């Protein structure tokens, strides 16, 4: 499978614990995005990388959240001191710099579903 | 006001019906527009990009009206397999990286 992969697919953790998620983008894609999605809502943008550089970080991303993409390939998203409100699906997407007709199609991974108890 | 707004539905239609969804966006500097489809508990998947001149892909037609800042999706001859949530997506920012999703419109196609 040459699509975007995410690991783990599910994570259950107790409040206050730290969790880390991994995303492996499509190999030739240099752009990588993290989103959070809760029930009944569309994905909310969290952060964006171009190669290894984190170029944008949403105000939704509190200081407890950090993301890295050290070699410009896979990325990790860490949540420290998890809270019940962090329970959501965390989606990763990747894209080329420019798609057909100047658009920027993003391809999503299957997501990591986080439950904080 | 949300940056991207959609009617959440649900739209319940019989097989073979034609159904249309609209989406409005607030940022006039938005550059790129898409429709994504999301099945229950699955990741969003690109359905089609939306071009200024309008575009068609089989039973699906997308339109963009920049003056009124809305996007539409028309599905003709609905199939049971079209049942899903349809997400309107708008991109802004230098390089078009800032991506805003609507909350989605749910469609149920019934036999």
CSV table of C-alpha atoms in Angstrom, one decimal:
chain,number,residue,atom,x,y,z
A,1,UNK,CA,0.0,0.0,0.0
A,2,UNK,CA,1.6,3.3,-1.1
A,3,UNK,CA,-0.9,5.6,0.7
A,4,UNK,CA,-0.6,7.6,3.9
A,5,UNK,CA,-0.2,5.3,6.9
A,6,UNK,CA,-0.8,6.2,10.6
A,7,UNK,CA,0.1,4.3,13.7
A,8,UNK,CA,-1.5,3.4,16.0
A,9,UNK,CA,-5.0,3.2,14.6
A,10,UNK,CA,-6.5,3.3,18.1
A,11,UNK,CA,-5.2,4.6,21.4
A,12,UNK,CA,-6.9,4.5,24.8
A,13,UNK,CA,-5.1,6.4,27.5
A,14,UNK,CA,-5.7,7.8,31.0
A,15,UNK,CA,-5.9,11.5,31.6
A,16,UNK,CA,-2.6,13.0,32.3
A,17,UNK,CA,-0.6,10.5,30.2
A,18,UNK,CA,1.5,11.4,27.2
A,19,UNK,CA,0.8,9.9,23.8
A,20,UNK,CA,2.6,10.0,20.5
A,21,UNK,CA,1.2,9.2,17.0
A,22,UNK,CA,3.2,8.6,13.8
A,23,UNK,CA,2.3,9.4,10.2
A,24,UNK,CA,4.1,8.1,7.1
A,25,UNK,CA,3.2,10.2,4.1
A,26,UNK,CA,3.2,9.1,0.5
A,27,UNK,CA,6.9,8.9,-0.3
A,28,UNK,CA,7.1,11.7,-2.9
A,29,UNK,CA,4.9,14.2,-1.0
A,30,UNK,CA,6.9,17.0,0.7
A,31,UNK,CA,3.9,18.5,2.4
A,32,UNK,CA,2.4,17.0,5.5
A,33,UNK,CA,-0.6,18.1,7.6
A,34,UNK,CA,-2.2,17.1,10.9
A,35,UNK,CA,-5.9,17.5,11.6
A,36,UNK,CA,-8.2,16.7,14.4
A,37,UNK,CA,-11.8,15.6,13.9
A,38,UNK,CA,-14.6,15.2,16.4
A,39,UNK,CA,-18.0,13.6,15.8
A,40,UNK,CA,-20.2,15.6,13.5
A,41,UNK,CA,-17.5,18.1,12.5
A,42,UNK,CA,-15.1,18.4,9.6
A,43,UNK,CA,-11.3,18.0,10.2
A,44,UNK,CA,-9.8,21.0,11.9
A,45,UNK,CA,-6.3,22.0,10.8
A,46,UNK,CA,-3.6,21.6,13.4
A,47,UNK,CA,-0.2,22.1,11.7
A,48,UNK,CA,1.6,21.9,8.5
A,49,UNK,CA,5.1,20.9,7.3
A,50,UNK,CA,6.9,21.5,4.1
A,51,UNK,CA,9.8,19.0,4.2
A,52,UNK,CA,11.1,19.2,7.7
A,53,UNK,CA,10.0,22.8,8.4
A,54,UNK,CA,6.9,23.4,10.4
A,55,UNK,CA,5.5,26.4,8.7
A,56,UNK,CA,2.2,26.9,10.4
A,57,UNK,CA,0.6,25.9,13.7
A,58,UNK,CA,-3.1,26.5,14.5
A,59,UNK,CA,-4.2,28.3,17.6
A,60,UNK,CA,-6.0,25.1,18.4
A,61,UNK,CA,-2.7,23.5,19.1
A,62,UNK,CA,-2.0,24.2,22.8
A,63,UNK,CA,1.5,24.0,24.4
A,64,UNK,CA,0.7,20.4,25.2
A,65,UNK,CA,0.9,19.5,21.5
A,66,UNK,CA,4.0,19.2,19.6
A,67,UNK,CA,4.7,17.9,16.1
A,68,UNK,CA,8.0,17.0,14.4
A,69,UNK,CA,9.1,15.9,11.0
A,70,UNK,CA,12.9,15.4,11.6
A,71,UNK,CA,14.0,14.1,8.2
A,72,UNK,CA,11.2,15.5,6.1
A,73,UNK,CA,9.6,12.0,5.8
A,74,UNK,CA,7.5,10.6,8.6
A,75,UNK,CA,6.0,12.9,11.3
A,76,UNK,CA,5.1,12.5,14.9
A,77,UNK,CA,2.4,14.3,16.9
A,78,UNK,CA,2.8,14.2,20.7
A,79,UNK,CA,0.2,15.2,23.2
A,80,UNK,CA,1.4,15.7,26.7
A,81,UNK,CA,-0.7,15.5,29.9
A,82,UNK,CA,-3.8,14.4,27.9
A,83,UNK,CA,-7.2,15.7,28.8
A,84,UNK,CA,-10.6,14.2,28.1
A,85,UNK,CA,-11.2,17.0,25.5
A,86,UNK,CA,-8.3,15.6,23.5
A,87,UNK,CA,-10.4,12.6,22.6
A,88,UNK,CA,-10.8,12.8,18.8
A,89,UNK,CA,-9.7,11.3,15.5
A,90,UNK,CA,-6.2,12.6,14.6
A,91,UNK,CA,-5.8,12.6,10.8
A,92,UNK,CA,-2.6,13.0,8.8
A,93,UNK,CA,-2.5,14.1,5.2
A,94,UNK,CA,0.2,14.6,2.6
A,95,UNK,CA,0.4,16.4,-0.7
A,96,UNK,CA,2.8,17.4,-3.5
A,97,UNK,CA,3.6,21.1,-3.7
A,98,UNK,CA,1.2,21.5,-6.6
A,99,UNK,CA,-1.2,19.2,-8.1
A,100,UNK,CA,-3.2,19.3,-11.4
A,101,UNK,CA,-4.2,22.8,-12.5
A,102,UNK,CA,-2.4,24.4,-9.6
A,103,UNK,CA,-4.5,22.7,-6.9
A,104,UNK,CA,-3.1,21.0,-3.8
A,105,UNK,CA,-4.9,17.7,-3.4
A,106,UNK,CA,-4.4,16.2,0.0
A,107,UNK,CA,-4.5,12.5,0.6
A,108,UNK,CA,-5.5,11.3,4.1
A,109,UNK,CA,-4.3,8.5,6.2
A,110,UNK,CA,-6.8,6.3,8.1
A,111,UNK,CA,-6.4,8.3,11.3
A,112,UNK,CA,-5.6,7.5,14.9
A,113,UNK,CA,-8.6,7.4,17.2
A,114,UNK,CA,-7.7,8.7,20.7
A,115,UNK,CA,-9.8,8.1,23.7
A,116,UNK,CA,-8.8,9.7,27.0
A,117,UNK,CA,-10.5,8.2,30.0
B,1,UNK,CA,-19.6,33.1,11.3
B,2,UNK,CA,-17.8,29.9,10.3
B,3,UNK,CA,-15.2,30.3,7.5
B,4,UNK,CA,-16.9,27.4,5.6
B,5,UNK,CA,-20.5,26.6,6.1
B,6,UNK,CA,-22.6,23.7,4.9
B,7,UNK,CA,-26.1,22.5,5.5
B,8,UNK,CA,-25.5,19.5,7.7
B,9,UNK,CA,-28.6,17.7,6.3
B,10,UNK,CA,-29.2,14.8,6.4
B,11,UNK,CA,-30.5,14.6,2.8
B,12,UNK,CA,-32.6,11.5,2.3
B,13,UNK,CA,-33.2,10.7,-1.3
B,14,UNK,CA,-34.3,7.7,-3.4
B,15,UNK,CA,-32.0,6.0,-5.8
B,16,UNK,CA,-31.9,7.7,-9.1
B,17,UNK,CA,-32.6,11.2,-7.6
B,18,UNK,CA,-30.6,14.3,-8.3
B,19,UNK,CA,-29.4,16.1,-5.2
B,20,UNK,CA,-27.4,19.3,-4.8
B,21,UNK,CA,-25.3,20.6,-1.9
B,22,UNK,CA,-24.1,24.2,-1.4
B,23,UNK,CA,-21.3,25.5,0.6
B,24,UNK,CA,-20.4,29.1,1.4
B,25,UNK,CA,-17.0,30.5,2.4
B,26,UNK,CA,-16.2,33.8,4.0
B,27,UNK,CA,-12.6,34.5,2.8
B,28,UNK,CA,-12.7,36.2,-0.6
B,29,UNK,CA,-8.9,35.5,-0.9
B,30,UNK,CA,-9.5,31.7,-1.0
B,31,UNK,CA,-7.7,30.1,-3.8
B,32,UNK,CA,-8.6,26.5,-4.2
B,33,UNK,CA,-11.8,24.5,-3.6
B,34,UNK,CA,-12.6,20.9,-3.3
B,35,UNK,CA,-15.2,18.4,-2.4
B,36,UNK,CA,-14.2,15.4,-0.3
B,37,UNK,CA,-16.3,12.4,0.6
B,38,UNK,CA,-16.1,10.7,4.0
B,39,UNK,CA,-17.7,7.4,4.8
B,40,UNK,CA,-18.6,6.6,8.4
B,41,UNK,CA,-15.5,6.1,10.5
B,42,UNK,CA,-13.2,6.4,7.5
B,43,UNK,CA,-10.8,9.1,6.3
B,44,UNK,CA,-11.9,11.8,3.9
B,45,UNK,CA,-11.2,11.1,0.3
B,46,UNK,CA,-10.9,13.6,-2.5
B,47,UNK,CA,-14.0,13.5,-4.7
B,48,UNK,CA,-13.2,16.4,-7.0
B,49,UNK,CA,-11.5,19.7,-7.3
B,50,UNK,CA,-13.7,22.7,-8.2
B,51,UNK,CA,-12.6,24.9,-11.0
B,52,UNK,CA,-13.8,28.4,-11.8
B,53,UNK,CA,-15.3,27.3,-15.1
B,54,UNK,CA,-17.1,24.4,-13.4
B,55,UNK,CA,-16.3,20.8,-13.9
B,56,UNK,CA,-17.9,17.4,-14.3
B,57,UNK,CA,-16.8,13.9,-13.4
B,58,UNK,CA,-19.4,11.3,-14.4
B,59,UNK,CA,-22.5,11.9,-12.3
B,60,UNK,CA,-20.9,14.6,-10.3
B,61,UNK,CA,-20.8,18.3,-11.2
B,62,UNK,CA,-19.1,21.0,-9.2
B,63,UNK,CA,-19.5,24.8,-9.6
B,64,UNK,CA,-17.8,27.8,-8.1
B,65,UNK,CA,-19.3,31.2,-7.8
B,66,UNK,CA,-16.5,33.6,-6.6
B,67,UNK,CA,-18.7,36.6,-6.6
B,68,UNK,CA,-21.2,35.1,-4.2
B,69,UNK,CA,-18.5,32.9,-2.5
B,70,UNK,CA,-20.2,29.6,-2.8
B,71,UNK,CA,-19.5,26.2,-4.2
B,72,UNK,CA,-22.0,23.6,-5.2
B,73,UNK,CA,-22.0,19.9,-5.9
B,74,UNK,CA,-24.6,18.2,-7.9
B,75,UNK,CA,-25.1,14.4,-7.9
B,76,UNK,CA,-27.2,12.9,-10.7
B,77,UNK,CA,-28.7,9.4,-10.7
B,78,UNK,CA,-27.9,8.8,-7.1
B,79,UNK,CA,-26.7,5.4,-6.1
B,80,UNK,CA,-26.9,3.6,-2.8
B,81,UNK,CA,-23.1,3.8,-2.7
B,82,UNK,CA,-23.2,7.6,-2.7
B,83,UNK,CA,-24.4,7.6,0.9
B,84,UNK,CA,-21.7,9.4,2.8
B,85,UNK,CA,-20.8,12.8,4.2
B,86,UNK,CA,-19.7,15.4,1.7
B,87,UNK,CA,-17.1,17.9,2.9
B,88,UNK,CA,-16.6,21.2,1.3
B,89,UNK,CA,-12.9,22.3,1.5
B,90,UNK,CA,-11.4,25.8,0.9
B,91,UNK,CA,-7.7,26.6,0.8
B,92,UNK,CA,-6.2,30.0,1.5
B,93,UNK,CA,-2.8,31.4,2.4
B,94,UNK,CA,0.5,31.7,0.5
B,95,UNK,CA,1.0,28.4,-1.2
B,96,UNK,CA,-2.6,27.4,-0.4
B,97,UNK,CA,-1.7,25.4,2.7
B,98,UNK,CA,-4.3,26.7,5.1
B,99,UNK,CA,-7.1,24.2,4.6
B,100,UNK,CA,-10.6,24.8,6.1
B,101,UNK,CA,-13.1,22.0,6.0
B,102,UNK,CA,-16.9,22.5,6.3
B,103,UNK,CA,-18.7,20.3,8.9
B,104,UNK,CA,-20.1,18.2,6.1
B,105,UNK,CA,-23.4,17.4,4.6
B,106,UNK,CA,-24.8,13.9,5.2
B,107,UNK,CA,-26.5,12.1,2.3
B,108,UNK,CA,-28.5,8.9,2.6
B,109,UNK,CA,-29.6,7.3,-0.6
B,110,UNK,CA,-32.4,4.7,-0.2
B,111,UNK,CA,-33.6,1.9,-2.4
